[in-house]
Structures are given as structure tokens and as C-alpha cells.
Coordinates of C-alpha atoms and ligand atoms in Angstrom, one line a residue:
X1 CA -60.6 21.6 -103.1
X2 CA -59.5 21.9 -99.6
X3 CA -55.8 24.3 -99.3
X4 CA -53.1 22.0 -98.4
X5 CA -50.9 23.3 -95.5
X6 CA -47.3 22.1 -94.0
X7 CA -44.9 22.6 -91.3
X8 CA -41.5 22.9 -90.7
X9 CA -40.7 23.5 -86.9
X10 CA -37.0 24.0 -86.0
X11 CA -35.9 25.0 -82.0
X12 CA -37.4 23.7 -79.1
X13 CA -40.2 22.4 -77.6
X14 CA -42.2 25.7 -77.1
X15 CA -41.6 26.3 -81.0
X16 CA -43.2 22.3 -81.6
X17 CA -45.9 23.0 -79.4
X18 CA -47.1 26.6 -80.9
X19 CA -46.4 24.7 -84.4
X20 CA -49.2 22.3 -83.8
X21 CA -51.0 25.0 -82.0
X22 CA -51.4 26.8 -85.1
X23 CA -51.7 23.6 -87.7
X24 CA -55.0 23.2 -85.6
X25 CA -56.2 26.7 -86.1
X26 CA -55.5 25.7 -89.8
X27 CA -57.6 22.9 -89.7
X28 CA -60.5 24.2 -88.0
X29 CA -60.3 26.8 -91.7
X30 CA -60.9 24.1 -93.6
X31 CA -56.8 23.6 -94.8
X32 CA -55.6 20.0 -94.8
X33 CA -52.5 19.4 -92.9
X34 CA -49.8 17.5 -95.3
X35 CA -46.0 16.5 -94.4
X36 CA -43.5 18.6 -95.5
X37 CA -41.8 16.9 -98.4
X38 CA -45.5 16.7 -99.8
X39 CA -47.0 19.0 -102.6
X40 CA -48.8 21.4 -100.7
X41 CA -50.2 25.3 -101.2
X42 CA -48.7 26.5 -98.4
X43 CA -45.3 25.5 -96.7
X44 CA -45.1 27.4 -92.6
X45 CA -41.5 27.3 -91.1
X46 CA -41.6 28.0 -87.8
X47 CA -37.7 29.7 -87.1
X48 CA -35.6 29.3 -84.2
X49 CA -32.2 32.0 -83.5
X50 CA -30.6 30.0 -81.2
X51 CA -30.0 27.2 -83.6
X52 CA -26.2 27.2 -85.6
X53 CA -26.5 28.8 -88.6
X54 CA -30.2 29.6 -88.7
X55 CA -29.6 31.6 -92.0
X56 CA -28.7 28.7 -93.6
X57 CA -30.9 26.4 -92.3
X58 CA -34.1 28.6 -93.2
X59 CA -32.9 29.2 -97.0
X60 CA -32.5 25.1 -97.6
X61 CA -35.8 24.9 -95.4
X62 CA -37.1 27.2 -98.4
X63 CA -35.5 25.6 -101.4
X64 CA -37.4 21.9 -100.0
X65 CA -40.8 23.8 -100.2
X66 CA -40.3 25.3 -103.3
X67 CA -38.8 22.3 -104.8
X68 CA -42.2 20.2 -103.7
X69 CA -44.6 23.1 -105.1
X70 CA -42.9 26.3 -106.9
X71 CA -46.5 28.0 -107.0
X72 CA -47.0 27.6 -103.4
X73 CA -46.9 30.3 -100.5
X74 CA -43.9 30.2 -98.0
X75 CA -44.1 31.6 -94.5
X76 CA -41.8 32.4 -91.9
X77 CA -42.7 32.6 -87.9
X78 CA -40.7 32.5 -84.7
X79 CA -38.1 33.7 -83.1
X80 CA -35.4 34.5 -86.4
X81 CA -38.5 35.9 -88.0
X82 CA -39.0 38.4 -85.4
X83 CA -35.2 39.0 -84.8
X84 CA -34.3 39.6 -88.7
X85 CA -38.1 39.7 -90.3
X86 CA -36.0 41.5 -93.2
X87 CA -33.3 39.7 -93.8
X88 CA -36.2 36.4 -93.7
X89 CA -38.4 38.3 -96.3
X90 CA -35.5 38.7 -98.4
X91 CA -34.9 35.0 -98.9
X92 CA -35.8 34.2 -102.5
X93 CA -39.6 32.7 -102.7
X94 CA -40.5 34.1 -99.2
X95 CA -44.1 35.4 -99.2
X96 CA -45.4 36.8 -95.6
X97 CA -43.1 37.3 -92.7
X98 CA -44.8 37.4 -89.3
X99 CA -43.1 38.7 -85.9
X100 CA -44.1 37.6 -82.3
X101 CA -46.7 39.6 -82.0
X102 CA -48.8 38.2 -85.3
X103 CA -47.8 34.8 -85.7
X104 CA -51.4 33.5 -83.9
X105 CA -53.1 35.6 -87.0
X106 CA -51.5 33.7 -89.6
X107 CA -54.7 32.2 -91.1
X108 CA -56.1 35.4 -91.6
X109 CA -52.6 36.8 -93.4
X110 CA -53.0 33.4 -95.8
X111 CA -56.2 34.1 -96.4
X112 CA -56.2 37.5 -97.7
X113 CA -52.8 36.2 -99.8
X114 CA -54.6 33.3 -101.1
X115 CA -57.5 35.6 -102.3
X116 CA -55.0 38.3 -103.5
X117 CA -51.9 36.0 -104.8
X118 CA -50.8 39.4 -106.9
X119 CA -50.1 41.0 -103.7
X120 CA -47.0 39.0 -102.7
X121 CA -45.4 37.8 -105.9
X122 CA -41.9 38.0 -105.4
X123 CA -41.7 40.3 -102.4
X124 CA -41.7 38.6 -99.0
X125 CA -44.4 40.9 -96.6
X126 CA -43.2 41.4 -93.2
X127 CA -45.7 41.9 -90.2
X128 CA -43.4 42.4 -87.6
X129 CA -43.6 44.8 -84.1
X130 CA -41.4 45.9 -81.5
X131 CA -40.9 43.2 -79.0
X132 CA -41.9 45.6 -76.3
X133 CA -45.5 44.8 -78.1
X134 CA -45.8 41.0 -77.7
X135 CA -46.8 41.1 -74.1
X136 CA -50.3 39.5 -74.2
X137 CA -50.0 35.3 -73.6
X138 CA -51.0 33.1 -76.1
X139 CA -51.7 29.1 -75.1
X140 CA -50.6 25.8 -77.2
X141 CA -50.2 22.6 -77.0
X142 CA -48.8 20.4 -79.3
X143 CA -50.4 16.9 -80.0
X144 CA -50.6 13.9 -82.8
X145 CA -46.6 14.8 -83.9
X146 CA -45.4 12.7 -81.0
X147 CA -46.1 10.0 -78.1
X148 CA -46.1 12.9 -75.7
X149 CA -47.7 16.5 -75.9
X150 CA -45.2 19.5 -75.1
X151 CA -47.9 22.1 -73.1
X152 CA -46.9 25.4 -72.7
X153 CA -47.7 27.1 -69.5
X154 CA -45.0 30.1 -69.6
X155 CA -43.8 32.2 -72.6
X156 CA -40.7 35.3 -72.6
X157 CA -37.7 36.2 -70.4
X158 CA -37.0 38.7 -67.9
X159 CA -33.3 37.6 -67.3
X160 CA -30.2 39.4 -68.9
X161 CA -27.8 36.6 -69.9
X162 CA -25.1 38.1 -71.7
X163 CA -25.7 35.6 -74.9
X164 CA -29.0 35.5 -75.1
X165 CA -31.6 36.6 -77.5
X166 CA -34.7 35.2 -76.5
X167 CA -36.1 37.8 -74.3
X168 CA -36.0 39.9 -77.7
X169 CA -37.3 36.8 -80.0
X170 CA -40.2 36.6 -77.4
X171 CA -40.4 39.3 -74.7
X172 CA -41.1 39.4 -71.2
X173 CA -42.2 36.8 -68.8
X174 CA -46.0 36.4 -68.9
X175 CA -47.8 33.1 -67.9
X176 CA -51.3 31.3 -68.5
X177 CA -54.0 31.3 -66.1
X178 CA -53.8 28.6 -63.8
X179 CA -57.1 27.5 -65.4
X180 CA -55.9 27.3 -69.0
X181 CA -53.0 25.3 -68.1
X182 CA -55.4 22.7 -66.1
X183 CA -58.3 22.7 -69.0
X184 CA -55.5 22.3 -71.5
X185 CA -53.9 19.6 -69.5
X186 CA -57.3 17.5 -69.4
X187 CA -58.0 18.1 -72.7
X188 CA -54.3 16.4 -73.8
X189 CA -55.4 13.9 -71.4
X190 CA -58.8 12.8 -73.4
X191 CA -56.3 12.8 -76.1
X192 CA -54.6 9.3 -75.2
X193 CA -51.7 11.1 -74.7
X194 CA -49.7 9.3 -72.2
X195 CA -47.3 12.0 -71.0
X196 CA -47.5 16.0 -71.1
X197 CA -44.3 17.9 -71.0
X198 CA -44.4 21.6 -69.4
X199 CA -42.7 24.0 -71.5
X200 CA -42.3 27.7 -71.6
X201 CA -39.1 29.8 -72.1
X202 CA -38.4 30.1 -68.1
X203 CA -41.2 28.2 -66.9
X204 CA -39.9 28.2 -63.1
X205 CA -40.8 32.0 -63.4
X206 CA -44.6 30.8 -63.9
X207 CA -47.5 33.0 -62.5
X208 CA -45.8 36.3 -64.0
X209 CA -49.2 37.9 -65.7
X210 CA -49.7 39.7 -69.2
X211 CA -48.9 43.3 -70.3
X212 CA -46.0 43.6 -68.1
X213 CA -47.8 42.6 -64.4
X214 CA -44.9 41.1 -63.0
X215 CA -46.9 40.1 -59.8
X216 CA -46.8 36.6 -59.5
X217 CA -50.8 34.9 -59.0
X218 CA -49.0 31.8 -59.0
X219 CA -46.0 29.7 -58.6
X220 CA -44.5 27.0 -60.4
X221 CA -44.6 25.1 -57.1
X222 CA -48.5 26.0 -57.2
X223 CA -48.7 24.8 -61.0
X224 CA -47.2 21.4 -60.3
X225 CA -49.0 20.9 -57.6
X226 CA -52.5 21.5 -59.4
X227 CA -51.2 19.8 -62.1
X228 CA -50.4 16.5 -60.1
X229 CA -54.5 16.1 -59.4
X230 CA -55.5 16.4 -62.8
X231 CA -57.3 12.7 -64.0
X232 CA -56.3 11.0 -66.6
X233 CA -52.4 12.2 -67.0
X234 CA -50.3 9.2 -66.9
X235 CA -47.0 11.4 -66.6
X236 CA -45.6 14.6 -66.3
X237 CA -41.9 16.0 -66.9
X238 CA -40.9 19.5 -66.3
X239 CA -38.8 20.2 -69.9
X240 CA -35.9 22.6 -68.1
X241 CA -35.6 24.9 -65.2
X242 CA -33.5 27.3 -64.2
X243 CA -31.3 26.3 -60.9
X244 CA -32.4 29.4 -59.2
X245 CA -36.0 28.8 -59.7
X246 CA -35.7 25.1 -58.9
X247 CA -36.8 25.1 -55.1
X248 CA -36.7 22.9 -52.9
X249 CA -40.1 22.3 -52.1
X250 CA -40.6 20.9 -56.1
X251 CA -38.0 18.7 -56.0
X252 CA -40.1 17.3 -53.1
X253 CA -43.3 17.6 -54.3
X254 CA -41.9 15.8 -57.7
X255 CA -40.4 13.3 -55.1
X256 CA -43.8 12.2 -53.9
X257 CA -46.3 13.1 -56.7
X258 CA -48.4 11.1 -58.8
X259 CA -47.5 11.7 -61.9
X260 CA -44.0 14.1 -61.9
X261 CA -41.6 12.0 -63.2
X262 CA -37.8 12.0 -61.6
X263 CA -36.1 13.7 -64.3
X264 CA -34.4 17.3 -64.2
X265 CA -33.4 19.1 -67.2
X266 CA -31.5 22.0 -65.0
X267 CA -29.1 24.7 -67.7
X268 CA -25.3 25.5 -65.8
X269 CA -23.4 26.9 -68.7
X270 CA -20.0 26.8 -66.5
X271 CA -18.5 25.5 -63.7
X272 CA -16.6 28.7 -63.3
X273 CA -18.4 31.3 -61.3
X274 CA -16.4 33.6 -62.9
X275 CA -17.8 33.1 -66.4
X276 CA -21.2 32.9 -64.3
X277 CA -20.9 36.3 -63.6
X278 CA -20.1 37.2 -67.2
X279 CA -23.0 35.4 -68.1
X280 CA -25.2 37.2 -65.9
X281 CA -26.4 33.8 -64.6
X282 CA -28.5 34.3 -61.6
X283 CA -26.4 31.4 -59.4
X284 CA -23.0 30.5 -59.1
X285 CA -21.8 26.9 -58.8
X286 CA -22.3 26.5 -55.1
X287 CA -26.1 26.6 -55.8
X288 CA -26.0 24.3 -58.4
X289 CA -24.1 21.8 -56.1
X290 CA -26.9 22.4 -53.8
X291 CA -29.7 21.3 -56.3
X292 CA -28.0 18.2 -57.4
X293 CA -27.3 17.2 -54.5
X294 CA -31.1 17.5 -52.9
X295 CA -32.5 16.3 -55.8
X296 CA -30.0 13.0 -55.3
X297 CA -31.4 13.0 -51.4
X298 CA -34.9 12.2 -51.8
X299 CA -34.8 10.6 -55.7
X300 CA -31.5 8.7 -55.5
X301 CA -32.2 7.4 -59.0
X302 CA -33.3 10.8 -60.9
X303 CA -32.0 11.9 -63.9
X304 CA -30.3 15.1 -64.4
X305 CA -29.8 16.7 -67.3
X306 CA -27.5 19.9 -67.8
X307 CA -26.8 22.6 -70.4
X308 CA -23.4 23.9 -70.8
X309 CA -22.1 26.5 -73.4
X310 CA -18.0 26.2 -74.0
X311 CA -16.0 29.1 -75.8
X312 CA -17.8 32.1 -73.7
X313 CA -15.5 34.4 -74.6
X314 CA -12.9 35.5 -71.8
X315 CA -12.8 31.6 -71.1
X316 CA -9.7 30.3 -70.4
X317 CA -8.2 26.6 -70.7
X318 CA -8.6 26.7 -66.8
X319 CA -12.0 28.4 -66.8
X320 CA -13.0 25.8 -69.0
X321 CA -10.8 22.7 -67.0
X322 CA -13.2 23.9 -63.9
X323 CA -16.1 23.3 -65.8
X324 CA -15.0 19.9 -67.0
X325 CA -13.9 18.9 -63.3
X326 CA -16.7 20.4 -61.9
X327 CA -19.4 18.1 -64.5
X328 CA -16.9 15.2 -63.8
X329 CA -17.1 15.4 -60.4
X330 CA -21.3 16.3 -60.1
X331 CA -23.6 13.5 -60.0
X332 CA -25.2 14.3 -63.4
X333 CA -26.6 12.0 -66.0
X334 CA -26.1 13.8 -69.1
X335 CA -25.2 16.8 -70.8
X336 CA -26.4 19.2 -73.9
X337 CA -23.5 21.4 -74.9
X338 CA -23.5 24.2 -76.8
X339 CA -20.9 26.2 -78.8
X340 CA -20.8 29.6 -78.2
X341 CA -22.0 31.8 -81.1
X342 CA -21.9 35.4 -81.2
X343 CA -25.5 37.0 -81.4
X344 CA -26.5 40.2 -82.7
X345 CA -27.6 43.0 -80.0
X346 CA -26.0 40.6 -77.2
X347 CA -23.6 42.1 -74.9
X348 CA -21.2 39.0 -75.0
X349 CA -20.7 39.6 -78.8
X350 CA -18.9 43.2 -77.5
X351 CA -16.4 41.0 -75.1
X352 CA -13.4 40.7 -75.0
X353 CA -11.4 37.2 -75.2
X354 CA -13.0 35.8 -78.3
X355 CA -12.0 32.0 -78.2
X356 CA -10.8 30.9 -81.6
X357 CA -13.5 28.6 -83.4
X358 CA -10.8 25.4 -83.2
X359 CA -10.4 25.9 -79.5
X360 CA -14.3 25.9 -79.4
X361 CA -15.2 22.8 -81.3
X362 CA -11.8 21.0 -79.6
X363 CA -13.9 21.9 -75.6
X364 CA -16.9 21.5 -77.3
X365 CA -16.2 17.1 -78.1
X366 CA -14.2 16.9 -74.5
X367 CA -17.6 17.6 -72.8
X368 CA -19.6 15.8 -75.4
X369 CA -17.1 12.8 -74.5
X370 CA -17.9 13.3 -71.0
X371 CA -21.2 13.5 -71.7
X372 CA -21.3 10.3 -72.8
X373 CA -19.4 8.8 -69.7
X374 CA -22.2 10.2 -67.5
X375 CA -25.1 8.9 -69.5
X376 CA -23.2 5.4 -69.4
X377 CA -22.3 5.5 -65.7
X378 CA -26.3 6.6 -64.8
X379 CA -27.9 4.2 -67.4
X380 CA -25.3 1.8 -65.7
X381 CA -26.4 2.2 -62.3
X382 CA -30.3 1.3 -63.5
X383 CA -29.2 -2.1 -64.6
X384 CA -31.1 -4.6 -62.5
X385 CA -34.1 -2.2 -61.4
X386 CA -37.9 -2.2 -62.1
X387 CA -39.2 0.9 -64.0
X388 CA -42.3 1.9 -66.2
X389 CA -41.1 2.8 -70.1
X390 CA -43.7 4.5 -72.4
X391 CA -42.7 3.1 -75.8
X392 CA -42.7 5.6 -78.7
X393 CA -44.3 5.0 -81.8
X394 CA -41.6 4.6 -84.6
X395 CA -40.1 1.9 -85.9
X396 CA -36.5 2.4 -85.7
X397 CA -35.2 0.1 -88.2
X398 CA -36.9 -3.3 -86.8
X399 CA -36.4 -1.5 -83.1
X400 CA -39.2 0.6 -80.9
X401 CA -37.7 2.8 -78.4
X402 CA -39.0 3.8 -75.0
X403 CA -38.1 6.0 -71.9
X404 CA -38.1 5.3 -68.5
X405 CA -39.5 7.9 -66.2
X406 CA -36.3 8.6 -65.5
X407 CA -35.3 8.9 -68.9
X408 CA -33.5 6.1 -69.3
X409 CA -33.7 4.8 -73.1
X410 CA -34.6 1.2 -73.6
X411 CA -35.3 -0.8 -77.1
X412 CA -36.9 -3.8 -77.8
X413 CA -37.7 -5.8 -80.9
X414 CA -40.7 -3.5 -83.1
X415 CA -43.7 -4.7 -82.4
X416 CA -46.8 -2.1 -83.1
X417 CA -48.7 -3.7 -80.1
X418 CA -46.5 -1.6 -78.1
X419 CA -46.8 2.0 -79.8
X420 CA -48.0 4.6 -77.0
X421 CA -48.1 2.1 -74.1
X422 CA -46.9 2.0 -70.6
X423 CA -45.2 -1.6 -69.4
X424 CA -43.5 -2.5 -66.1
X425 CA -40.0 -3.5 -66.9
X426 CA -36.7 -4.6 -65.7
X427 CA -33.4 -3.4 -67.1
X428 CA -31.0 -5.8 -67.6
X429 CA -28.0 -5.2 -70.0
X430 CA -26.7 -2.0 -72.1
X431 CA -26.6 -2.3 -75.5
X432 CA -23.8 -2.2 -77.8
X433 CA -25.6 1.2 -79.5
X434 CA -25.8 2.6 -75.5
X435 CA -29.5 1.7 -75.5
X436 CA -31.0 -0.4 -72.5
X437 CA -32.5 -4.2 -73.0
X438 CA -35.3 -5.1 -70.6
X439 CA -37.5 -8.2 -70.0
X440 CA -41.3 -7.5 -69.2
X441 CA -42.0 -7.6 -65.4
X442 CA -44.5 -10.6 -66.0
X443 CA -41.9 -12.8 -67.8
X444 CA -39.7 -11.6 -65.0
X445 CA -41.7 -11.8 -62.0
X446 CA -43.1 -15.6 -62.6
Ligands
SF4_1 S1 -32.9 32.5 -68.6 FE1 -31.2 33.5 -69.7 S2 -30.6 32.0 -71.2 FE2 -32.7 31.4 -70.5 S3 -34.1 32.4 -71.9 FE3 -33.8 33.8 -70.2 S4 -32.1 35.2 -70.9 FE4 -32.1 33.4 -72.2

């Protein structure tokens, strides 16, 4: 009887595409992949520390699994598992722990449990290392979970923001070969995957080598440009980028290129160069205004996207007013905002001017509100053009959704004909849900 093996992935893209990266490796052993609420042998969670409450999150992630199959194993990988691979291990019905370093090796930890089930009855094992360990690469790709494949071409951090914890989740900055990135791309591409998404954890950093070289081979501007000649990629989107690392010889490559779509996912954190600097943010605002506004010179109708974190502590109402005027004022598209949430072993959590957790969540819906004005005011401004949507593949109660190459989001009735296609549209009204209605360029052409 073959093993049955599931995944829960929580985090970002990098953690969905290692997910699927090692669900393959799983495969290839002879396990058969099975959804998560499913009776299965073996339940993976692959862990994320930036996420609210991660603690939480894992345990209930861990009461589901048992719930669907009390006999079965229950692993823990990724970024909380390296941070706290204890604290993890402790969690009731936890069996193997694995840190940064061993998470690749997990069919060979299974293994040995699954021949030796004694061995782990009631005590979660812990492989962990010192992060200073994980600085070899390791390549993945996700593909089959979604209508586009997140490949990741960068992983680790060599910057020192105050809040962070991902350099110690996932170490330095290291990068794969040029040639791993282009053979993975082409192999997605055979896939009928219709859009690759480059992801990493600084990814404009690319071309950084393993085991702490931190000559660069490569560039990012080198990477897209390689990558923009690959057959047989429909689209490509660069997932985020750091301001700093965004020059401006991308934004014109992506400007003219093939297959780079106009879409920038570009983190600020705060309009106040003040709180920059207690960030240890490599940029202050002036830069940022720089980006925006070159990007808006040659792609008049991209889309920017833009992380901002409210309640860093020291922020004051008028820090945080600067920030709102200085979003309100930019010619952005959307925002992701973030609460700010002390993190173990992070300078900020020794600051001073801890903002009360009210004053947080109160900043916190202002730019969320404002947010929404600048997604409204950009999808606004695409009413009445021509644009290519790839549809996605669920159907979203009698609706399939789609996304421009600019990311604008589009519905139309479900109809499975569409599921992982391209189509020439025109926009031509906003929903009442936000979303954008279209009419096929052939209706609307003749
Ligand atoms: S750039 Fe800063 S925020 Fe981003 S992963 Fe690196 S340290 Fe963290």
C-alpha cells in the first residue's frame, strides 16, 4: 500500500514553492500526495514566523492532522521550525522537527520513522543547526497547486532590518546558477504553466554564490534578462523587490520584454525617513519617490504594489500621518500592511516607544482603507483598455477569476473552457465586489 503524504504550507511564496518542491521528492519515493483534510500517514506543515500568531496557528494546524488520522506522523519545516524547533517539538502529537539546514532530507527522516515508529512515539525529534550552517542553495519550484508556478531563484538575507527574522529563519544571501534557474524555468514551461513567478527572500540581491561567496556572478538585471528569451513562458512577474535593488535599467528591460509583466511588488514600510532609519532600511523616501515615479515614465499603466508595517515602535501619530500622506499622495495601486509584532532576538523588540496594540490595529484599518482607495482609483483608471487576463482555475461560487498583466482582477461567469487560458479583453465596468467585468476582444472588436 503506497504511504499517503499531505501538506500544509503557511507564509509566502518561497515557502509554497519549496512545499511542492519537496511533495515531488515524495512522490518520486513512492508516497501518494493527498489534501490535507484527507486521512493520510503523514501530515508536513511547512511554518512561517512572520505570520501573526504562528504558535497558534501551527498547534490548530496539528489538531486538523491528528483529527483526520491520530496514528499518523506530523512534521514541522520552515522558518518557525528553525527559529523555535523546541518549542515546535513540544506541541502535543509532533513527531520530527527539521531546521533549515535538513528540511530537503525529509524523506529520508520519514523513512527511518516509518520503519522505526517506536522511535518517536510521543516525543517530537528535532534536527535542527545553527543558521550559520544553511549556506549551501537548494532549488524549487512549485507547480500543479496553482495556475502559475512560484520559481525560486534566490534564498537568505544579508540585510539588518531592525524587525526582521528571516535572515535567522534562512541565512545568508546565496543564489542559483544562472543555469538552474533557466533549465527550471523551461521545465515549468513544458508544464502548461502559463506564468512563472520569481521568488526568493531578496531576489534583487540575485547572483550572491553559496557558502558565504558574496561575489556576485550575476545580476538580477542579468537573470531577467536571460529569463525573457526562454521559449515557451507566456509571462513572467517579479514577486517583490527591494527599492534599493530595483534599478533602473529593469524597470526598462521589464518595460520592453517579452514576457515581464508591468507589475511591481516594491516593500516601503514608512513614509517617515526617520522610522527608515530605525528600520535599518537601505533607502529613505526620496528613493522610493524615485522608483515610482520611473516606473510610471515608461509603463504609465503598471501596477505597484507596496508593503507597509504601522506601530514600529518610536512611531508617532505624525510619523505615522507622513506615511499616510506620503502613500496618499504616491501613485501606487495597492498596499499590504502589516502590524508590527515584536520578534524574538530582533533589535526593535529592545526599542523604546512601544505603540499600544489599539493604536496599532486603529493605523493599521486607516491604511487598509486607503488601500482600498488606491486599488479602486488604479483598477478605475483601466476601465476602457485592452489587456490579456490568464483566468485561474477555481470556481468561485458560479464566478472564474483572472488577472491582468497588470494585476488587475477581472471575473466573468464560470465557465471551465476558460481554466488556465490567456484571452484578449477589454475592461469595462467595476463590480459591485471591486472586481473588473470585461467583454472578449472578438465580441468587442467586430
Ligand atoms: S530585506 Fe530586511 S525585511 Fe527583507 S528579508 Fe531581508 S532583513 Fe528581512
Amino acid at each position: 500500500m503506497k504511504k499517503k503524504v499531505a501538506f500544509y504550507t503557511l507564509g509566502c511564496k518561497l515557502n509554497f514553492s519549496e512545499t511542492s518542491t519537496i511533495a515531488r521528492n515524495f512522490t518520486d519515493e513512492g508516497f501518494e500526495r493527498v489534501d490535507f483534510s484527507e486521512k493520510a500517514d503523514l501530515y508536513v506543515i511547512n511554518t512561517c514566523s512572520v505570520t501573526e500568531n504562528a504558535d497558534k496557528r501551527f498547534k490548530t494546524i496539528v489538531k486538523q492532522a491528528q483529527k483526520a488520522n491520530s496514528e499518523a506522523f506530523v512534521a514541522a519545516v520552515g522558518c518557525y521550525a528553525q527559529l523555535k524547533p523546541q518549542e515546535l517539538a513540544d506541541v502535543n502529537g509532533v513527531d520530527l522537527v527539521l531546521g533549515a539546514t535538513e528540511k530537503f532530507n525529509i524523506t529520508s527522516y520519514i523513512n527511518d520513522l516509518l520503519s522505526h515508529p517506536e522511535r518517536s512515539r510521543g516525543v517530537g525529534q528535532v534536527h535542527s543547526c545553527e543558521i550559520e550552517e544553511a549556506d549551501f542553495y537548494v532549488g524549487s519550484y512549485s507547480i500543479g497547486d496553482r495556475t502559475r508556478a512560484f520559481l525560486k531563484v534566490q534564498d537568505g538575507c544579508d540585510y539588518k532590518c531592525t524587525y526582521c527574522t528571516i535572515p535567522l529563519a534562512r541565512g545568508i544571501s546565496r543564489s542559483d546558477t544562472m543555469e538552474n534557474v533557466l533549465k527550471n524555468a523551461q521545465e515549468i514551461s513544458k508544464k502548461n504553466i502559463k506564468e512563472i513567478v520569481l521568488t526568493g527572500v531578496n531576489i534583487g540581491d540575485y547572483g550572491k554564490g553559496e557558502f558565504g561567496n558574496k561575489r556576485h556572478e550575476h545580476t538580477f538585471l542579468d537573470l531577467v534578462t536571460k529569463l525573457d528569451d526562454v521559449e515557451g513562458i507566456e509571462r513572467l512577474r517579479i514577486s517583490s523587490i527591494e527599492p534599493n535593488l530595483l534599478k533602473n535599467e529593469t524597470i526598462d528591460l521589464v518595460s520592453k520584454s517579452r514576457a515581464f509583466v508591468p507589475h511591481f511588488h516594491v516593500p516601503l514600510q514608512s513614509g517617515s525617513n526617520e522610522i527608515l532609519k530605525k528600520m535599518k532600511r537601505r533607502y529613505m523616501r526620496e528613493l522610493y519617490v524615485d522608483r515610482v515615479s520611473k516606473i510610471k515614465e515608461v509603463m504609465p499603466h503598471a501596477c505597484i504594489g507596496v508593503d507597509v508595517i504601522v506601530g514600529f515602535p518610536g512611531e508617532t501619530d505624525e510619523h505615522f500621518l507622513e506615511t499616510y500622506h506620503f502613500l496618499n499622495t504616491l501613485d501606487i495601486s495597492y498596499l499590504h500592511v502589516f502590524t508590527y509584532s515584536e520578534r524574538d532576538n530582533t533589535e526593535a523588540a529592545e526599542m523604546n516607544g512601544v505603540v499600544p496594540k489599539n493604536v496599532r490595529s486603529k493605523r493599521s484599518k486607516m491604511l487598509r482603507g486607503l488601500s482600498v482607495k488606491k486599488r479602486r482609483a488604479f483598477y478605475e483608471s483601466q476601465i476602457g483598455t485592452t489587456r490579456t487576463v490568464l483566468f485561474e482555475s477555481e470556481n468561485k461560487e458560479g464566478y472564474i477569476h483572472g488577472f491582468t498583466a497588470n494585476y488587475v482582477k477581472v471575473k466573468a461567469p464560470w465557465d471551465p473552457e476558460l481554466m488556465n487560458t490567456l484571452h484578449r479583453v477589454h475592461l469595462t465596468k467595476i463590480d459591485t465586489d471591486g472586481l473588473v467585468r470585461f467583454e472578449f476582444v472578438k465580441a468587442f472588436s467586430s
